[in-house]
């Protein structure tokens, strides 16, 4: 004979408790009230929304912020200050030695003066040479006339039947010719001395002109566009990199460009300079 036994399934306690249990609802409500009271107390203590005068601003970034009223007014006083504007830091610029523009100008003026002196000496020589030629021609003519007159006077004196008037006229002409010849010789000698002096002046002027040409060539070969009274009008900033073809600085408004090579970039370029 057999018998079957039925075992009941386990029942969840909560599920088994009716949802309308008044004790459970009372506990939940009491917990919510306690939580609300705690939040309210925390807000009162912290007071994060307060706008009173107790603080000057937010301090979350360690720098307090605030507002200030700005009033626009006119300037009541000015003070003149003497100062010099310049670049910060030290700059050293080494300029190559050379001849300033004034030195080149002076050499050019010396050359022009030497050319004028030579031209004057050549003009004087030409004029005095013409006068010497005239004096030579006059002296030659006077000597010819003297030779004729004196030869006739000697013939008249040698003749036996000559008249006294003819003899006296010939004698007077010979004496007059002699005076003219003497005066012509003096004029010729004076003109010759002038020509000789002019030739000496030309030689000295040519020598001075040669020296002036050499001085100008030397001055132009080492010419610069800056002098003692020049002013730097532009300088590179500290740390600035200057490359070929760019401006290094400026003197009296004229830029100096960076050029690669053994020749300095501060020379004044001209047609007569060396390569």
Tab-separated table of C-alpha atoms in Angstrom:
chain	number	residue	atom	x	y	z
A	1	UNK	CA	0.000	0.000	0.000
A	2	UNK	CA	1.469	3.311	-0.990
A	3	UNK	CA	0.767	6.853	0.064
A	4	UNK	CA	1.737	10.276	-1.555
A	5	UNK	CA	2.826	13.237	0.524
A	6	UNK	CA	2.405	16.857	-0.819
A	7	UNK	CA	5.160	19.408	0.168
A	8	UNK	CA	4.127	23.088	-0.110
A	9	UNK	CA	6.395	25.545	-2.102
A	10	UNK	CA	8.375	28.266	-0.213
A	11	UNK	CA	6.702	31.612	-0.046
A	12	UNK	CA	8.581	35.032	-0.251
A	13	UNK	CA	8.125	36.959	2.893
A	14	UNK	CA	7.732	40.308	1.193
A	15	UNK	CA	5.382	38.952	-1.376
A	16	UNK	CA	3.492	37.321	1.313
A	17	UNK	CA	3.159	40.708	3.133
A	18	UNK	CA	0.207	42.653	1.882
A	19	UNK	CA	1.167	45.898	0.059
A	20	UNK	CA	-1.305	47.845	2.016
A	21	UNK	CA	0.459	47.272	5.320
A	22	UNK	CA	0.189	50.543	7.300
A	23	UNK	CA	3.380	49.908	9.286
A	24	UNK	CA	5.560	49.812	6.140
A	25	UNK	CA	4.206	53.088	4.796
A	26	UNK	CA	4.820	54.774	8.124
A	27	UNK	CA	8.492	53.740	8.119
A	28	UNK	CA	9.045	54.995	4.524
A	29	UNK	CA	7.417	58.332	5.258
A	30	UNK	CA	9.496	58.827	8.409
A	31	UNK	CA	12.745	58.176	6.475
A	32	UNK	CA	11.818	60.726	3.766
A	33	UNK	CA	11.083	63.379	6.364
A	34	UNK	CA	14.444	62.824	8.050
A	35	UNK	CA	16.290	63.102	4.711
A	36	UNK	CA	14.515	66.367	3.818
A	37	UNK	CA	15.354	67.897	7.182
A	38	UNK	CA	19.040	66.974	6.774
A	39	UNK	CA	19.237	68.592	3.303
A	40	UNK	CA	17.566	71.765	4.608
A	41	UNK	CA	20.011	72.039	7.500
A	42	UNK	CA	22.990	71.602	5.116
A	43	UNK	CA	21.710	74.373	2.839
A	44	UNK	CA	21.230	76.766	5.726
A	45	UNK	CA	24.737	76.147	7.023
A	46	UNK	CA	26.475	76.428	3.621
A	47	UNK	CA	24.303	79.303	2.277
A	48	UNK	CA	25.730	79.061	-1.303
A	49	UNK	CA	23.214	81.528	-2.766
A	50	UNK	CA	23.826	84.337	-0.357
A	51	UNK	CA	24.436	87.767	-2.003
A	52	UNK	CA	25.318	89.710	1.110
A	53	UNK	CA	28.400	91.873	1.774
A	54	UNK	CA	30.160	89.179	3.774
A	55	UNK	CA	32.336	88.182	0.757
A	56	UNK	CA	33.966	90.166	-2.054
A	57	UNK	CA	33.416	87.558	-4.723
A	58	UNK	CA	34.056	84.002	-5.772
A	59	UNK	CA	37.257	82.438	-4.503
A	60	UNK	CA	37.183	79.112	-6.255
A	61	UNK	CA	40.252	80.080	-8.376
A	62	UNK	CA	42.093	81.921	-5.579
A	63	UNK	CA	41.400	85.295	-7.250
A	64	UNK	CA	38.422	87.122	-5.906
A	65	UNK	CA	36.247	88.945	-8.427
A	66	UNK	CA	34.188	92.023	-7.825
A	67	UNK	CA	32.730	95.049	-9.574
A	68	UNK	CA	33.822	98.655	-9.394
A	69	UNK	CA	32.257	101.826	-10.732
A	70	UNK	CA	34.449	103.682	-13.277
A	71	UNK	CA	34.019	107.423	-13.660
A	72	UNK	CA	35.364	109.199	-16.768
A	73	UNK	CA	37.071	112.514	-16.016
A	74	UNK	CA	39.289	115.019	-17.845
A	75	UNK	CA	43.091	115.033	-17.425
A	76	UNK	CA	43.937	117.572	-14.773
A	77	UNK	CA	47.740	117.503	-14.994
A	78	UNK	CA	50.468	116.545	-17.438
A	79	UNK	CA	54.156	115.915	-16.763
A	80	UNK	CA	56.831	116.214	-19.470
A	81	UNK	CA	59.461	113.497	-19.166
A	82	UNK	CA	62.753	113.513	-21.050
A	83	UNK	CA	63.606	110.018	-22.222
A	84	UNK	CA	65.132	108.023	-25.052
A	85	UNK	CA	63.276	105.264	-26.858
A	86	UNK	CA	65.328	102.283	-27.944
A	87	UNK	CA	65.500	98.547	-28.195
A	88	UNK	CA	65.928	96.366	-25.180
A	89	UNK	CA	69.222	94.550	-24.997
A	90	UNK	CA	72.687	95.416	-26.253
A	91	UNK	CA	73.561	95.543	-29.947
A	92	UNK	CA	77.100	95.797	-31.266
A	93	UNK	CA	77.581	96.898	-34.873
A	94	UNK	CA	81.069	96.973	-36.319
A	95	UNK	CA	81.353	99.124	-39.387
A	96	UNK	CA	84.213	98.618	-41.794
A	97	UNK	CA	86.640	101.503	-42.031
A	98	UNK	CA	86.521	103.637	-45.126
A	99	UNK	CA	86.155	107.114	-46.517
A	100	UNK	CA	83.106	109.108	-45.614
A	101	UNK	CA	81.103	110.776	-48.384
A	102	UNK	CA	82.635	114.124	-47.400
A	103	UNK	CA	86.124	112.756	-48.122
A	104	UNK	CA	85.048	111.576	-51.578
A	105	UNK	CA	83.440	114.944	-52.267
A	106	UNK	CA	86.619	116.710	-51.184
A	107	UNK	CA	88.710	114.533	-53.496
A	108	UNK	CA	86.337	115.273	-56.367
A	109	UNK	CA	86.576	119.006	-55.669
A	110	UNK	CA	90.385	118.781	-55.644
A	111	UNK	CA	90.280	117.006	-58.998
A	112	UNK	CA	87.992	119.677	-60.433
A	113	UNK	CA	90.318	122.402	-59.143
A	114	UNK	CA	93.356	120.695	-60.649
A	115	UNK	CA	91.569	120.404	-63.977
A	116	UNK	CA	90.739	124.120	-63.837
A	117	UNK	CA	94.344	125.019	-63.034
A	118	UNK	CA	95.609	122.962	-65.937
A	119	UNK	CA	93.064	124.510	-68.283
A	120	UNK	CA	94.120	128.002	-67.158
A	121	UNK	CA	97.792	127.230	-67.657
A	122	UNK	CA	97.117	125.834	-71.118
A	123	UNK	CA	95.089	128.934	-72.028
A	124	UNK	CA	97.881	131.213	-70.800
A	125	UNK	CA	100.446	129.213	-72.767
A	126	UNK	CA	98.361	129.492	-75.908
A	127	UNK	CA	97.983	133.254	-75.514
A	128	UNK	CA	101.634	133.831	-74.657
A	129	UNK	CA	102.746	131.563	-77.500
A	130	UNK	CA	100.712	133.687	-79.926
A	131	UNK	CA	102.299	136.847	-78.509
A	132	UNK	CA	105.736	135.253	-78.844
A	133	UNK	CA	105.050	134.388	-82.469
A	134	UNK	CA	104.042	137.997	-83.160
A	135	UNK	CA	107.140	139.286	-81.362
A	136	UNK	CA	109.332	136.926	-83.366
A	137	UNK	CA	107.775	138.015	-86.630
A	138	UNK	CA	108.112	141.705	-85.691
A	139	UNK	CA	111.718	141.264	-84.654
A	140	UNK	CA	112.478	139.479	-87.897
A	141	UNK	CA	110.901	142.291	-89.921
A	142	UNK	CA	112.773	144.970	-87.948
A	143	UNK	CA	116.056	143.189	-88.466
A	144	UNK	CA	115.406	142.905	-92.182
A	145	UNK	CA	114.586	146.609	-92.397
A	146	UNK	CA	117.634	147.457	-90.331
A	147	UNK	CA	119.818	145.397	-92.599
A	148	UNK	CA	118.481	147.229	-95.653
A	149	UNK	CA	118.732	150.692	-94.164
A	150	UNK	CA	122.126	150.219	-92.637
A	151	UNK	CA	123.411	148.648	-95.850
A	152	UNK	CA	122.198	151.722	-97.807
A	153	UNK	CA	123.782	154.071	-95.297
A	154	UNK	CA	127.119	152.327	-95.676
A	155	UNK	CA	126.838	152.595	-99.466
A	156	UNK	CA	126.014	156.300	-99.321
A	157	UNK	CA	128.931	156.980	-97.055
A	158	UNK	CA	131.260	155.083	-99.385
A	159	UNK	CA	130.086	157.110	-102.502
A	160	UNK	CA	132.096	160.259	-103.460
A	161	UNK	CA	129.391	162.478	-104.924
A	162	UNK	CA	126.468	161.777	-102.678
A	163	UNK	CA	124.290	164.516	-101.257
A	164	UNK	CA	124.345	165.232	-97.586
A	165	UNK	CA	120.564	164.948	-97.178
A	166	UNK	CA	120.483	161.434	-98.545
A	167	UNK	CA	123.288	160.450	-96.344
A	168	UNK	CA	121.571	161.880	-93.291
A	169	UNK	CA	118.254	160.179	-94.148
A	170	UNK	CA	119.844	156.808	-94.489
A	171	UNK	CA	121.721	157.276	-91.308
A	172	UNK	CA	118.549	158.245	-89.442
A	173	UNK	CA	116.668	155.215	-90.803
A	174	UNK	CA	119.407	152.852	-89.728
A	175	UNK	CA	119.441	154.290	-86.209
A	176	UNK	CA	115.641	154.080	-85.971
A	177	UNK	CA	115.686	150.498	-87.181
A	178	UNK	CA	118.290	149.674	-84.577
A	179	UNK	CA	116.000	151.021	-81.848
A	180	UNK	CA	113.081	148.997	-83.182
A	181	UNK	CA	115.210	145.879	-83.260
A	182	UNK	CA	116.344	146.463	-79.682
A	183	UNK	CA	112.744	146.925	-78.512
A	184	UNK	CA	111.640	143.868	-80.463
A	185	UNK	CA	114.342	141.802	-78.856
A	186	UNK	CA	113.133	142.846	-75.396
A	187	UNK	CA	109.505	142.009	-76.243
A	188	UNK	CA	110.557	138.685	-77.696
A	189	UNK	CA	112.607	137.854	-74.583
A	190	UNK	CA	109.692	138.779	-72.288
A	191	UNK	CA	107.231	136.707	-74.284
A	192	UNK	CA	109.662	133.797	-74.354
A	193	UNK	CA	109.970	134.001	-70.552
A	194	UNK	CA	106.182	133.932	-70.235
A	195	UNK	CA	105.951	130.893	-72.470
A	196	UNK	CA	108.605	129.134	-70.409
A	197	UNK	CA	106.752	129.967	-67.180
A	198	UNK	CA	103.493	128.751	-68.693
A	199	UNK	CA	105.140	125.478	-69.656
A	200	UNK	CA	106.369	125.049	-66.073
A	201	UNK	CA	102.865	125.772	-64.744
A	202	UNK	CA	101.398	123.213	-67.119
A	203	UNK	CA	103.858	120.592	-65.917
A	204	UNK	CA	102.953	121.336	-62.276
A	205	UNK	CA	99.226	121.341	-63.091
A	206	UNK	CA	99.488	117.999	-64.891
A	207	UNK	CA	101.312	116.517	-61.889
A	208	UNK	CA	98.650	117.878	-59.516
A	209	UNK	CA	95.931	116.504	-61.771
A	210	UNK	CA	97.529	113.061	-61.744
A	211	UNK	CA	97.680	113.117	-57.956
A	212	UNK	CA	94.062	114.293	-57.774
A	213	UNK	CA	92.989	111.408	-60.002
A	214	UNK	CA	94.842	108.944	-57.774
A	215	UNK	CA	93.363	110.445	-54.611
A	216	UNK	CA	89.847	110.281	-56.022
A	217	UNK	CA	90.318	106.675	-57.130
A	218	UNK	CA	91.578	105.710	-53.676
A	219	UNK	CA	88.755	107.573	-51.954
A	220	UNK	CA	86.128	106.030	-54.224
A	221	UNK	CA	87.527	102.506	-53.784
A	222	UNK	CA	87.018	102.727	-50.001
A	223	UNK	CA	83.984	105.006	-50.066
A	224	UNK	CA	81.137	104.496	-47.616
A	225	UNK	CA	77.735	106.094	-47.490
A	226	UNK	CA	78.032	106.950	-43.782
A	227	UNK	CA	80.094	109.546	-41.946
A	228	UNK	CA	80.733	110.876	-38.460
A	229	UNK	CA	77.416	112.710	-38.401
A	230	UNK	CA	75.368	109.756	-39.680
A	231	UNK	CA	72.588	108.222	-37.584
A	232	UNK	CA	71.288	104.663	-37.354
A	233	UNK	CA	67.636	104.892	-38.349
A	234	UNK	CA	66.857	101.172	-38.201
A	235	UNK	CA	68.296	98.267	-36.200
A	236	UNK	CA	67.364	94.578	-36.076
A	237	UNK	CA	65.374	93.365	-33.094
A	238	UNK	CA	66.966	91.090	-30.527
A	239	UNK	CA	67.042	87.500	-31.721
A	240	UNK	CA	66.014	88.388	-35.262
A	241	UNK	CA	67.652	86.245	-37.961
A	242	UNK	CA	68.864	88.182	-41.010
A	243	UNK	CA	69.450	86.257	-44.212
A	244	UNK	CA	71.154	87.156	-47.480
A	245	UNK	CA	69.489	89.999	-49.305
A	246	UNK	CA	67.637	91.202	-46.230
A	247	UNK	CA	68.249	94.487	-44.451
A	248	UNK	CA	70.777	94.464	-41.636
A	249	UNK	CA	70.178	98.024	-40.538
A	250	UNK	CA	69.723	101.494	-42.011
A	251	UNK	CA	71.886	104.612	-41.769
A	252	UNK	CA	70.318	107.971	-42.527
A	253	UNK	CA	67.394	106.110	-44.068
A	254	UNK	CA	69.549	104.061	-46.439
A	255	UNK	CA	69.305	100.283	-45.866
A	256	UNK	CA	72.360	98.040	-45.636
A	257	UNK	CA	71.705	94.577	-47.064
A	258	UNK	CA	73.391	91.363	-46.017
A	259	UNK	CA	75.645	90.023	-48.796
A	260	UNK	CA	77.756	86.886	-48.578
A	261	UNK	CA	81.436	87.108	-49.474
A	262	UNK	CA	84.765	88.607	-48.359
A	263	UNK	CA	83.856	92.152	-49.419
A	264	UNK	CA	82.125	94.305	-46.838
A	265	UNK	CA	78.588	95.424	-47.645
A	266	UNK	CA	79.138	99.013	-46.538
A	267	UNK	CA	81.023	100.211	-49.618
A	268	UNK	CA	79.446	102.737	-51.951
A	269	UNK	CA	79.070	100.989	-55.290
A	270	UNK	CA	80.410	102.844	-58.340
A	271	UNK	CA	81.672	102.099	-61.830
A	272	UNK	CA	85.353	102.572	-60.952
A	273	UNK	CA	85.452	100.243	-57.947
A	274	UNK	CA	87.433	97.024	-57.940
A	275	UNK	CA	85.628	93.698	-58.476
